[in-house]
XYZ file of C-alpha atoms in Angstrom:
609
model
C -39.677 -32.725 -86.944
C -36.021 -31.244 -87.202
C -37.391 -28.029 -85.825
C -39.085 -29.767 -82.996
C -35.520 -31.722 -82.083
C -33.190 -28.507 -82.801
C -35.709 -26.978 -80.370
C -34.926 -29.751 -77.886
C -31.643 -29.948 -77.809
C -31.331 -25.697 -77.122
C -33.472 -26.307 -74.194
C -31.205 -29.445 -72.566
C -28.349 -26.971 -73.316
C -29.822 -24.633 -71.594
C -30.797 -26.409 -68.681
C -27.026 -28.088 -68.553
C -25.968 -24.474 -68.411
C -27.956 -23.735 -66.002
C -26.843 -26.372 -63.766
C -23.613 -25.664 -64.714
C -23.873 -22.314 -62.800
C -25.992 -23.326 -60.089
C -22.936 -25.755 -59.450
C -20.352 -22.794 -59.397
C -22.217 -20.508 -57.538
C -21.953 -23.269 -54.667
C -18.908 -24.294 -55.126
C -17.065 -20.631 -54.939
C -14.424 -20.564 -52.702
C -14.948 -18.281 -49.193
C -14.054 -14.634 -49.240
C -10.168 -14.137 -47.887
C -8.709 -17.005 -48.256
C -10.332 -20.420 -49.675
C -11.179 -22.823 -46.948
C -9.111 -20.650 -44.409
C -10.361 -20.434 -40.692
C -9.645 -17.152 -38.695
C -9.514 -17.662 -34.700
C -10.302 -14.593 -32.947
C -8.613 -14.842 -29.182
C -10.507 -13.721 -25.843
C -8.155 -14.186 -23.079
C -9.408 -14.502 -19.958
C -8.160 -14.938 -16.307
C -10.349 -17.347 -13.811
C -12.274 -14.782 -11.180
C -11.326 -15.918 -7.777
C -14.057 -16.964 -4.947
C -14.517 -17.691 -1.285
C -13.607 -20.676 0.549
C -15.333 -21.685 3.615
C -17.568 -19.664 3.247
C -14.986 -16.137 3.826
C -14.968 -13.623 0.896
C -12.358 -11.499 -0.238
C -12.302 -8.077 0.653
C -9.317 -5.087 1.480
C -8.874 -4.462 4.762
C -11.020 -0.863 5.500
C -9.251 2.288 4.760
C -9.132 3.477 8.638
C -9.998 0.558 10.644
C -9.499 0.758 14.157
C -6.766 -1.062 16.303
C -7.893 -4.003 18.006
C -10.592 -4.549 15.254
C -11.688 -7.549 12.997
C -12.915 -7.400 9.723
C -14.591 -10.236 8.393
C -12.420 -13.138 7.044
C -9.235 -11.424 8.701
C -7.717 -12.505 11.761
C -7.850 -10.095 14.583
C -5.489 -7.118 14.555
C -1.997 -7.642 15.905
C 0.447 -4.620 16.616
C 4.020 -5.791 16.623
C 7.068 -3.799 16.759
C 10.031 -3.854 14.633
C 12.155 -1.327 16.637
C 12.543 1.404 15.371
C 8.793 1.519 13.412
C 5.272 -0.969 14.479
C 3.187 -2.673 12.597
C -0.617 -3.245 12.699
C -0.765 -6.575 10.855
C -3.824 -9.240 10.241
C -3.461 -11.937 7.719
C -6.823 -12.554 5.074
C -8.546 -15.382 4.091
C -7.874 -17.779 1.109
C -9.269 -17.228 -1.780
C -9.015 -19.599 -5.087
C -10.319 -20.225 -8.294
C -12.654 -22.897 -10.064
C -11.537 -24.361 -12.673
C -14.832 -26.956 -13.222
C -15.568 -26.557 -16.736
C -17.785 -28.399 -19.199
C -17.281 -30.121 -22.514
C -19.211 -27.758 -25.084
C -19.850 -29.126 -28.447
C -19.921 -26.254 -30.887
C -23.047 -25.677 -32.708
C -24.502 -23.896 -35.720
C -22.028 -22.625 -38.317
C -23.131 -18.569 -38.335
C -20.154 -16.564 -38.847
C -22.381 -13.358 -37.864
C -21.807 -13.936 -34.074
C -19.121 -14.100 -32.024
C -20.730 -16.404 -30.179
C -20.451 -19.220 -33.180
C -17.755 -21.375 -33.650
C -16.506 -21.268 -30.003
C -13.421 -23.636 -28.594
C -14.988 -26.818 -27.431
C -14.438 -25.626 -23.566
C -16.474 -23.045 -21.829
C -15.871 -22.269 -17.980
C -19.114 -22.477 -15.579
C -17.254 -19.697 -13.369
C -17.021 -16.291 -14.387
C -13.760 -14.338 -15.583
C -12.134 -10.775 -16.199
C -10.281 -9.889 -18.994
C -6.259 -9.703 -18.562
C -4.632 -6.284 -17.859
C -4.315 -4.276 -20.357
C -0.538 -4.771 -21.834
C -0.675 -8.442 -20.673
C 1.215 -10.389 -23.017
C 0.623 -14.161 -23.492
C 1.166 -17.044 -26.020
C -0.847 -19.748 -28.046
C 0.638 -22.473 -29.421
C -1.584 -24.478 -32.165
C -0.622 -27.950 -32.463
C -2.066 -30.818 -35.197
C -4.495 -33.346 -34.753
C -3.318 -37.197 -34.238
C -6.044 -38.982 -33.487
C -7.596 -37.734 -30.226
C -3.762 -36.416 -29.368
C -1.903 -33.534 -29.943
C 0.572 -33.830 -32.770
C 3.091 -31.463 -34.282
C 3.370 -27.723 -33.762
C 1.034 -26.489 -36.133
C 3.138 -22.422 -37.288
C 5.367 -20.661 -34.449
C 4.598 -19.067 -31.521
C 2.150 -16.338 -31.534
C 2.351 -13.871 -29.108
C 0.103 -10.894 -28.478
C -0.432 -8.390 -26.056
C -4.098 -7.363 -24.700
C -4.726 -3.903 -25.822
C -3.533 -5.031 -29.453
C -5.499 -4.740 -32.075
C -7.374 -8.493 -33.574
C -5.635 -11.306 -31.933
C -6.450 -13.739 -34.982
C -4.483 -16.868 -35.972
C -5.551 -18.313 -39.252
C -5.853 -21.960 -39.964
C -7.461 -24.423 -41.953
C -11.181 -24.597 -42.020
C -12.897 -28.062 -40.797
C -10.254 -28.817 -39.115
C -9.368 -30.560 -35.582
C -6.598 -28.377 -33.423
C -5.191 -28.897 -29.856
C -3.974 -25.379 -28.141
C -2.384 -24.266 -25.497
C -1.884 -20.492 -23.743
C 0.581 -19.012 -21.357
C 1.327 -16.035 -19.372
C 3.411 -14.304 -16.840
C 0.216 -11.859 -16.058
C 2.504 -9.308 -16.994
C 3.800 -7.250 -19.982
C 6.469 -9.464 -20.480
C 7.262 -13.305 -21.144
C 9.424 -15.374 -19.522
C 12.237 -16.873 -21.232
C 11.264 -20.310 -22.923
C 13.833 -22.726 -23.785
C 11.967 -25.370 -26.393
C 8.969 -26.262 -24.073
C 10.314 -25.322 -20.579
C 10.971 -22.476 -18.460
C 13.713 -22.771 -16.073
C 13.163 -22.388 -12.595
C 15.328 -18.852 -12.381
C 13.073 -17.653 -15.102
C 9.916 -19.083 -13.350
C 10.979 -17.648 -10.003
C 8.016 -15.464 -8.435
C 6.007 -15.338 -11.892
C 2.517 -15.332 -11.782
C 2.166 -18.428 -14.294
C -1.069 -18.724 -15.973
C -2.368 -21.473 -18.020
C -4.982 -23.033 -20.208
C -5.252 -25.562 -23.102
C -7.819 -27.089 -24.840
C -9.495 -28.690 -28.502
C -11.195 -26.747 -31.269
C -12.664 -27.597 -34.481
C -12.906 -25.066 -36.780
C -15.194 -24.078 -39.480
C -14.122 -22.156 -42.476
C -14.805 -17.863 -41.737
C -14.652 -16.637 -38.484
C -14.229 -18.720 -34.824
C -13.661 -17.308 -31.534
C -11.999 -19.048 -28.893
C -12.408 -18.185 -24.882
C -8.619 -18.469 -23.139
C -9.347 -19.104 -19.401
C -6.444 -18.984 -18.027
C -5.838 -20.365 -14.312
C -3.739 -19.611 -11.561
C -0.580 -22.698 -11.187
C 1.185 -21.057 -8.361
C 0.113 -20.537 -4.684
C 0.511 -17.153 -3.928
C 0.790 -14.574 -0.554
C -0.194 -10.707 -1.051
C 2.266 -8.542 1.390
C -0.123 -5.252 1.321
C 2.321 -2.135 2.657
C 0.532 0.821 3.830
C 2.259 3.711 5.479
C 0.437 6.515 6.289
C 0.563 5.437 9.905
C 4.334 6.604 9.470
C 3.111 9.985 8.252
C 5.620 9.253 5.612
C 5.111 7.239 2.123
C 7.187 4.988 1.047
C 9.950 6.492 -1.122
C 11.093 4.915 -4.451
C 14.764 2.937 -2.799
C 15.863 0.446 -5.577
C 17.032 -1.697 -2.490
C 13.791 -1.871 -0.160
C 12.942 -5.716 -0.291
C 10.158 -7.832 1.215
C 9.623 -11.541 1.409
C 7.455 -13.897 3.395
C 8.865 -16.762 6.126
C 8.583 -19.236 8.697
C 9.280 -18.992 11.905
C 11.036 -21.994 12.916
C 10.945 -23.147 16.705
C 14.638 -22.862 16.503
C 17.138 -21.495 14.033
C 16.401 -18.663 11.201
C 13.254 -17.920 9.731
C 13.106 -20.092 6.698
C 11.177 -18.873 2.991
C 8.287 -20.653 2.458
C 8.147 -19.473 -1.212
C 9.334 -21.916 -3.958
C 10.162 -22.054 -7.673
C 10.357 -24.877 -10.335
C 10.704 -25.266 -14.051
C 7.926 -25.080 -16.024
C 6.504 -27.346 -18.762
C 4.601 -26.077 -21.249
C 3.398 -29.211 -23.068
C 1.798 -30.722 -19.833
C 0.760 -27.042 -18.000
C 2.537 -27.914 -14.833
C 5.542 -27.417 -12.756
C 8.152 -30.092 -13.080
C 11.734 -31.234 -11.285
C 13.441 -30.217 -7.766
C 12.061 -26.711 -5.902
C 14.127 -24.347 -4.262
C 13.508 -21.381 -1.894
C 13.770 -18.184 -4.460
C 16.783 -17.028 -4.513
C 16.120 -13.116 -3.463
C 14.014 -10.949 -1.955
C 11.388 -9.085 -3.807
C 11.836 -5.306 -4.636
C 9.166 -2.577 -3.880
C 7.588 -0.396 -6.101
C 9.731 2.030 -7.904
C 6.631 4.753 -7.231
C 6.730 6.838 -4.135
C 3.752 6.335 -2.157
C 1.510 5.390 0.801
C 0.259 1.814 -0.085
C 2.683 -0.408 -2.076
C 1.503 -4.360 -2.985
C 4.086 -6.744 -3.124
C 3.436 -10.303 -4.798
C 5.088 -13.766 -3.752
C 4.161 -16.470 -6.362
C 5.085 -20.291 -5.143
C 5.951 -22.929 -7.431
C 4.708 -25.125 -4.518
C 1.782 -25.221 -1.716
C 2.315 -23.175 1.072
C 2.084 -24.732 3.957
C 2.203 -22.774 7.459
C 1.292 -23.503 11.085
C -0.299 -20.983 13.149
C 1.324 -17.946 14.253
C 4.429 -19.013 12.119
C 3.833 -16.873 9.258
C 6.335 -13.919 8.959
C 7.185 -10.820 6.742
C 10.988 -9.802 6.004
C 11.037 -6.339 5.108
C 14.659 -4.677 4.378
C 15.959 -1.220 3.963
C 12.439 0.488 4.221
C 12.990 4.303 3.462
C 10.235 7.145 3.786
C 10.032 10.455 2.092
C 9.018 13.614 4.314
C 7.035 14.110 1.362
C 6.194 17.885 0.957
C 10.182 18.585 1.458
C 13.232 16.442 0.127
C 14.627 14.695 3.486
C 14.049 10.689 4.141
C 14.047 8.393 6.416
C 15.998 5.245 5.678
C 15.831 1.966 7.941
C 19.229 0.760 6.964
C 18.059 -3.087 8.638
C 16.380 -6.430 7.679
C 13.467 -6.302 10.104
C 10.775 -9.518 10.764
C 7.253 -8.920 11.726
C 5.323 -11.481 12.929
C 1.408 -12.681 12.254
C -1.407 -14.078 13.757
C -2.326 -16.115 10.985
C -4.398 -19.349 11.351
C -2.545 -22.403 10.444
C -2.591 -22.261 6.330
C -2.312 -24.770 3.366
C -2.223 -22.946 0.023
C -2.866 -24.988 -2.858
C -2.252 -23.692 -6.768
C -4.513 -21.070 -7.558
C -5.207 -19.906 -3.888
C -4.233 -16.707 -2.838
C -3.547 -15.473 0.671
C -3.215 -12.007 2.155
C -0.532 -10.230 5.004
C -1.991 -6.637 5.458
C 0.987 -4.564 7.365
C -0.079 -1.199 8.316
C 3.487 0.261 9.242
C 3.025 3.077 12.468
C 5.398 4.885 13.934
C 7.016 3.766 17.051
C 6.331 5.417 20.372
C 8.758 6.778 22.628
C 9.156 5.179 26.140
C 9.807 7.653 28.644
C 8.975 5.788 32.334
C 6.520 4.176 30.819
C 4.336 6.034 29.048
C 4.784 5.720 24.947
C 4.401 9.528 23.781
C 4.358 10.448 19.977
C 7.456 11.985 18.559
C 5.835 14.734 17.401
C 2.539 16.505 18.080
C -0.617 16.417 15.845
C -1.046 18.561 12.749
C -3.865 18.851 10.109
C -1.801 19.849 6.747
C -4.136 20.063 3.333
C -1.708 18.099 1.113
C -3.047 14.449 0.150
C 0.048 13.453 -2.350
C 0.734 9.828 -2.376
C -1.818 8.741 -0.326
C -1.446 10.657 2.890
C -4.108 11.885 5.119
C -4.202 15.367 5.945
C -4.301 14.423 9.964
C -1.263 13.445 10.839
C 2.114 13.422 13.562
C 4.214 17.322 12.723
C 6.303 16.825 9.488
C 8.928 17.970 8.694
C 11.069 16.227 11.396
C 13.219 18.313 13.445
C 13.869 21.486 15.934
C 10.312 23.240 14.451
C 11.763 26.844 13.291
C 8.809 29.780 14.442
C 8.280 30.162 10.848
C 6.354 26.708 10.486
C 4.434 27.295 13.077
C 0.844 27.364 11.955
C -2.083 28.802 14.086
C -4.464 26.843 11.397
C -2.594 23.565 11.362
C -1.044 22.977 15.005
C -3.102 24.494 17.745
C -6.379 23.270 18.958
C -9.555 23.762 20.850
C -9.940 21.155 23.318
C -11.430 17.360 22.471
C -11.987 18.924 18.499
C -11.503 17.124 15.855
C -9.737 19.977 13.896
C -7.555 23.138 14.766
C -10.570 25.647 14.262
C -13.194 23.352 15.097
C -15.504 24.852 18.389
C -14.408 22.801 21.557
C -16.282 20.327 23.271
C -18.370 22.335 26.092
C -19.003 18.870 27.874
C -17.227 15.283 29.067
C -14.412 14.362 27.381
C -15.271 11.934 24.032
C -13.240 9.847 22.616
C -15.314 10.942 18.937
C -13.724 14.128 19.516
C -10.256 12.559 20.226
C -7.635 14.298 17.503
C -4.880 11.713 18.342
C -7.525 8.383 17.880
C -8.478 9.985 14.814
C -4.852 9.616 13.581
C -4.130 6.489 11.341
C -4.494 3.938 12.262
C -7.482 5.082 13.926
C -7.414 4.008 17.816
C -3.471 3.894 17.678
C -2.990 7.246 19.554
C -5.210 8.834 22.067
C -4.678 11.856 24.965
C -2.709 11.409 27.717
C -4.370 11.575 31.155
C -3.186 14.165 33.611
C -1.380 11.352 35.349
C 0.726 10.127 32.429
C 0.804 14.426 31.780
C 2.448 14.649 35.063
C 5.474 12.336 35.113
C 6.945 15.209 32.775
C 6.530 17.970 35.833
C 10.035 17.976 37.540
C 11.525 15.528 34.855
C 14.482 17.166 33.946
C 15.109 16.890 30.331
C 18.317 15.341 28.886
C 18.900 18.988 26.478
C 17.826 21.783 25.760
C 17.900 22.910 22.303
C 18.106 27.068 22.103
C 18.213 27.342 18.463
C 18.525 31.375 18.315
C 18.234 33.161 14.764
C 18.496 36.927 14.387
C 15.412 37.813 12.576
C 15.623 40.086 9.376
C 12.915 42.394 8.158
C 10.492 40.549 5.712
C 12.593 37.572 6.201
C 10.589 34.226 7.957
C 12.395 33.764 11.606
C 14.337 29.786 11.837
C 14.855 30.262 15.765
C 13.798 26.978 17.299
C 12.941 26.295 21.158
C 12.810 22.495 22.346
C 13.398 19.888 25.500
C 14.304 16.767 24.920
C 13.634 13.573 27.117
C 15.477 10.470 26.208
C 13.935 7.222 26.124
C 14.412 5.374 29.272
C 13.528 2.070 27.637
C 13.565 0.431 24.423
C 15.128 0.034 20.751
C 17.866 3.244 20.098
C 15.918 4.812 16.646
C 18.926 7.115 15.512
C 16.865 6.918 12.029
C 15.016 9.654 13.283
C 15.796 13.219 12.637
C 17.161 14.834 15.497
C 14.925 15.954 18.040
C 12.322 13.479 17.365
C 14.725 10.430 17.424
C 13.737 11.158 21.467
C 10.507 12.483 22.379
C 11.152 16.815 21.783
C 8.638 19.126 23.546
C 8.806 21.943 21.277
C 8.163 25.814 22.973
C 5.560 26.634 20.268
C 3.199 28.170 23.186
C -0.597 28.593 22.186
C -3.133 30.475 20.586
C -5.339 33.453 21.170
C -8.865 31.617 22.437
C -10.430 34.225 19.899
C -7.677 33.962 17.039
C -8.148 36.585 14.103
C -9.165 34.756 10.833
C -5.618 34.905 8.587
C -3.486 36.382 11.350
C -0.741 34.514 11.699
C 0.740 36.687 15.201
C 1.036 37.178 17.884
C 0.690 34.180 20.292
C -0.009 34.470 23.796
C 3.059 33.404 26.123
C 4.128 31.988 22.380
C 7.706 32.930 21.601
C 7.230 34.619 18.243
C 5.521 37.453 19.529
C 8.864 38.063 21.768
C 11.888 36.594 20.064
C 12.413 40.408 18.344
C 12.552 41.769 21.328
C 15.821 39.216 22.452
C 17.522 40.715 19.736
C 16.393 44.664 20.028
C 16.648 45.551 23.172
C 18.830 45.547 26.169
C 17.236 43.720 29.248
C 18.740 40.962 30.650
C 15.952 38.878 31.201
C 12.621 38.220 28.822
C 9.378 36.766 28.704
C 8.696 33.203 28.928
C 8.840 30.592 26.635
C 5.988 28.015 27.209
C 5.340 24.232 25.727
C 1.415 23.320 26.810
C -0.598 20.320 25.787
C -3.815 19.254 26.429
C -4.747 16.320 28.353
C -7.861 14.207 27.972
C -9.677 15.646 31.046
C -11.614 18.377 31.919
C -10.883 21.361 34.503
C -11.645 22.021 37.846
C -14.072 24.837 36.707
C -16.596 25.866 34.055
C -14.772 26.270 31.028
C -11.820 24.718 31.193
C -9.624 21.557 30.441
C -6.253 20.179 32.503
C -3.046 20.791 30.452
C 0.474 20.762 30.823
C 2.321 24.283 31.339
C 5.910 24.206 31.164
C 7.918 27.143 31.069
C 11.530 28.665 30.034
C 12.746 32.127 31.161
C 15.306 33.370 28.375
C 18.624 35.129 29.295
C 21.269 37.463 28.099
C 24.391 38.454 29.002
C 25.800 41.632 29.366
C 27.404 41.629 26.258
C 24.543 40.270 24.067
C 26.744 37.551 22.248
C 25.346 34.360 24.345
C 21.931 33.644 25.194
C 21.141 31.026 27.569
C 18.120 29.862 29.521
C 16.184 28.463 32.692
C 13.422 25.777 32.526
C 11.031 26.072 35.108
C 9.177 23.284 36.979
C 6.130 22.346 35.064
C 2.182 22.057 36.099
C -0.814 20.946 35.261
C -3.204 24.186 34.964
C -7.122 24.424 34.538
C -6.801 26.446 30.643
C -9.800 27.593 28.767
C -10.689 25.295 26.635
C -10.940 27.646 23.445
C -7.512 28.471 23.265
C -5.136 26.954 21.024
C -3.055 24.543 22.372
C -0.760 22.001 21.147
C -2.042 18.220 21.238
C 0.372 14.957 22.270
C -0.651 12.040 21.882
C 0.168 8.512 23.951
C 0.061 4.925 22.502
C -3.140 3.481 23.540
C -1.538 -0.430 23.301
C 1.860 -1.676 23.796
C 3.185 -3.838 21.264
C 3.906 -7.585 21.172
């Protein structure tokens, strides 16, 4: 009987035990850090979508003048002087910010789907920017409210390794985020930026309620849009320049008011961070915005309103100041030392927080108005360099009186109506596919000139003559330079300009051989550098001619052959060879054969407003 109860009371020990460590087992704290929760961060930003039914889209790389693209507004060339503008204004676009209440379910730690914040969006999202920063705030529970400040300020930047906050498991938390959507912060002063510090940020924001579970919980950041905001979309290849890098080229958007100054239209506030929403008086920002830093063809600049924007039609404007362009395979520039305001055809707008509107200016260079016909500065050249955005086709850079030495058979001369200087030239009527100078960006800026706008420069007597002799040296490139200038005989002065092409400059460049030996860079027919040694080495009093020659857009009288304008310049000498002077003849228009080289001019094909 003792045996029997000693044997009893091992196996209730045993069993107690065994409980014992059933009960510990279970009870062991988490791994880490007991009853710790870990929130891993996913910011977010709110994608944006299409109102009334227009999407978003950028305006297409080459569209034509005149044009609409959809959700644009027509095409409007305006001038600002001394440059033009092809401008059209986009539609809005805005965010949705509907979201659900999302109970979280399940308590798996394995997925980083468990454990989410108790808000999911219905709309889809992109991640922020890489080098975004932004902050969360975690604030205590008080019953349905948000209570005290639960740790300090976290900040992170996206990019960073684990964005984690650790809390307390099981917990109720209230949250907010903020950012600048940019790499850095704004000053915050308690729980409010001021309104210099909020001045043309893009402010994004989101908030929320979690519960956490002890282990791992992810929480989605949405963040939305609070400002109203206007896109000022800079492209310049229509200068044949880039924009340079000028710390003091500004841009800003206006009203036009029906009398007085343009007014600004964007506004900034403080912001309060508790409640997610601007707060006090708005005022006008105080400055213009600087450009890009970067030298290049398209620059973006941002306006970011504190308030709606609220517009009527045609009363939209863009202030651009001190725009300067780099002749971008050399060192010179081009600096519009003005405040200059373009106007819009916009449709009456209302922007609302989180909508985004869009001013495309496509900057061109201005014509030059000589009786009425608006000739290029310059004529066409196809160059291979692409840097900073530019197109190969373009107006003759560098600016100025073109030295022999730059002139390229491969670059500057062409067959008639081709679309390159060594394409084969069009046999048959002219076409305006073939068209060099509507091929020029903008395309359907610039076209031919007929033989009647061609002719006004017959008998026109130019305003100079530029005779820029150069002995040449052996094996050293010839600078001599040939050129007429007409003045403009209407419109803005554009001293800006480099000399000749401030006016319009007919350069004597000649033309090339119709069958033009592949890598042979002379001689030219009736082209000065195949005589200019001979000004220098002999004795004759009188040498050939110089000739300038264009091609207009029709064809010749006979088989073969296109109408172009022929002028000439008979070079003299004195007796003692120190002075050189010339004669310019009366010019013509001549039936040439349409396979030699000549140079191409181009006329605007629209005035501007």
């Amino acid at each position: 009987m003792k045996k029997n109860l000693t044997s009893a009371l091992l196996l209730m020990a045993s069993v107690l035990i065994s409980l014992s460590a059933c009960k510990s087992t279970n009870d062991a704290p988490p791994t880490d850090q007991a009853g710790k929760a870990k929130i891993h961060l996913n910011p977010q930003i709110a994608a944006d979508v299409q109102i009334k039914g227009l999407s978003r889209a950028s305006l297409a790389s080459n569209q034509s003048i005149g044009s609409k693209q959809s959700g644009y507004s027509k095409q409007t060339l305006v001038s600002a002087g001394a440059f033009d503008a092809l401008i059209s204004t986009g539609p809005i676009v805005t965010q949705q910010a509907e979201k659900e209440i999302l109970k979280s379910e399940g308590n798996s730690t394995s997925s980083p789907s468990a454990n989410k914040s108790s808000e999911k969006s219905l709309v889809s999202a992109s991640s922020l920017g890489t080098g975004i920063s932004y902050l969360v705030r975690i604030y205590s529970d008080d019953n349905g409210s948000r209570g005290p400040q639960v740790g300090s300020d976290y900040i992170f930047q996206v990019g960073q390794a684990s964005p984690v906050i650790t809390v307390d498991g099981g917990t109720t938390y209230h949250w907010i985020a903020f950012s600048a959507n940019s790499s850095t912060l704004p000053t915050i002063s308690g729980n409010s930026i001021t309104s210099t510090n909020a001045a043309n940020r893009d402010i994004v924001y989101d908030s929320g309620q979690l519960t956490t579970a002890a282990g791992e919980n992810y929480l989605d950041i949405i963040f939305e849009r609070k400002s109203s905001s206007i896109d000022v979309a800079l492209d310049s290849k229509g200068m044949f320049m880039p924009l340079n890098g000028n710390s003091d080229a500004t841009a800003n958007v206006v009203k036009f008011e029906v009398t007085g100054a343009p007014t600004g239209v964007i506004m900034t506030r403080s912001f309060d961070l508790l409640s997610g929403s601007y707060v006090g008086a708005s005022t006008v920002i105080p400055t213009d915005i600087p450009l890009s830093s970067v030298v290049h063809a398209e620059k973006t600049v941002s306006f970011y309103s504190s308030d709606p924007i609220t517009v009527p039609a045609s009363m939209l404007g863009v202030k651009l100041t001190n725009l300067e362009f780099r002749e971008w395979f050399v060192t010179g520039t081009v600096k519009f030392n003005r405040t200059s305001y373009l106007g819009t055809d916009n449709t009456s707008i209302s922007l609302q927080p989180g909508d985004r509107f869009t001013v495309n200016v496509r900057l061109i260079m201005s014509a030059v108005n000589v009786s009425g016909v608006l000739w290029s500065r310059d004529v066409v050249s196809l160059r291979p360099q692409t840097t900073y955005g530019m197109q190969a086709l373009r107006l003759h850079q560098p600016f100025g009186n073109h030295p022999i030495r730059l002139m390229s058979p491969y670059r500057d001369y062409w067959r008639w109506n081709s679309l390159t200087p060594e394409g084969a030239a069009n046999t048959g009527a002219y076409s305006t596919a073939n068209d060099p100078c509507l091929a020029l960006y903008p395309a359907g800026t610039w076209r031919l000139p007929t033989v009647a706008e061609a002719s006004t420069l017959i008998t026109r007597t130019p305003n100079r003559i530029n005779l820029g002799w150069q002995k040449p040296a052996p094996e050293v490139a010839n600078s001599s330079s040939f050129s007429m200038i007409f003045n403009r005989t209407s419109g803005p002065a554009t001293p800006e300009y480099v000399q000749p092409q401030n006016e319009m400059a007919i350069i004597f460049m000649g033309s090339r051989l119709a069958t033009y030996p592949s890598g042979d860079p002379v001689p030219y027919i009736n082209s000065i550098t195949g005589f200019i040694p001979e000004v220098w080495q002999d004795g004759r009093a009188d040498y050939p001619n110089g000739v300038a020659m264009f091609w207009t857009s029709e064809p010749g009288s006979t088989a073969g052959t296109a109408k172009a304008y022929v002028r000439e310049i008979d070079f003299n000498r004195n007796s003692s060879g120190t002075e050189t002077t010339a004669t310019l003849l009366n010019g013509s228009i001549q039936d040439v054969n349409r396979n030699l080289g000549l140079n191409v001019r181009c006329v605007r094909t629209v005035g501007t407003n």
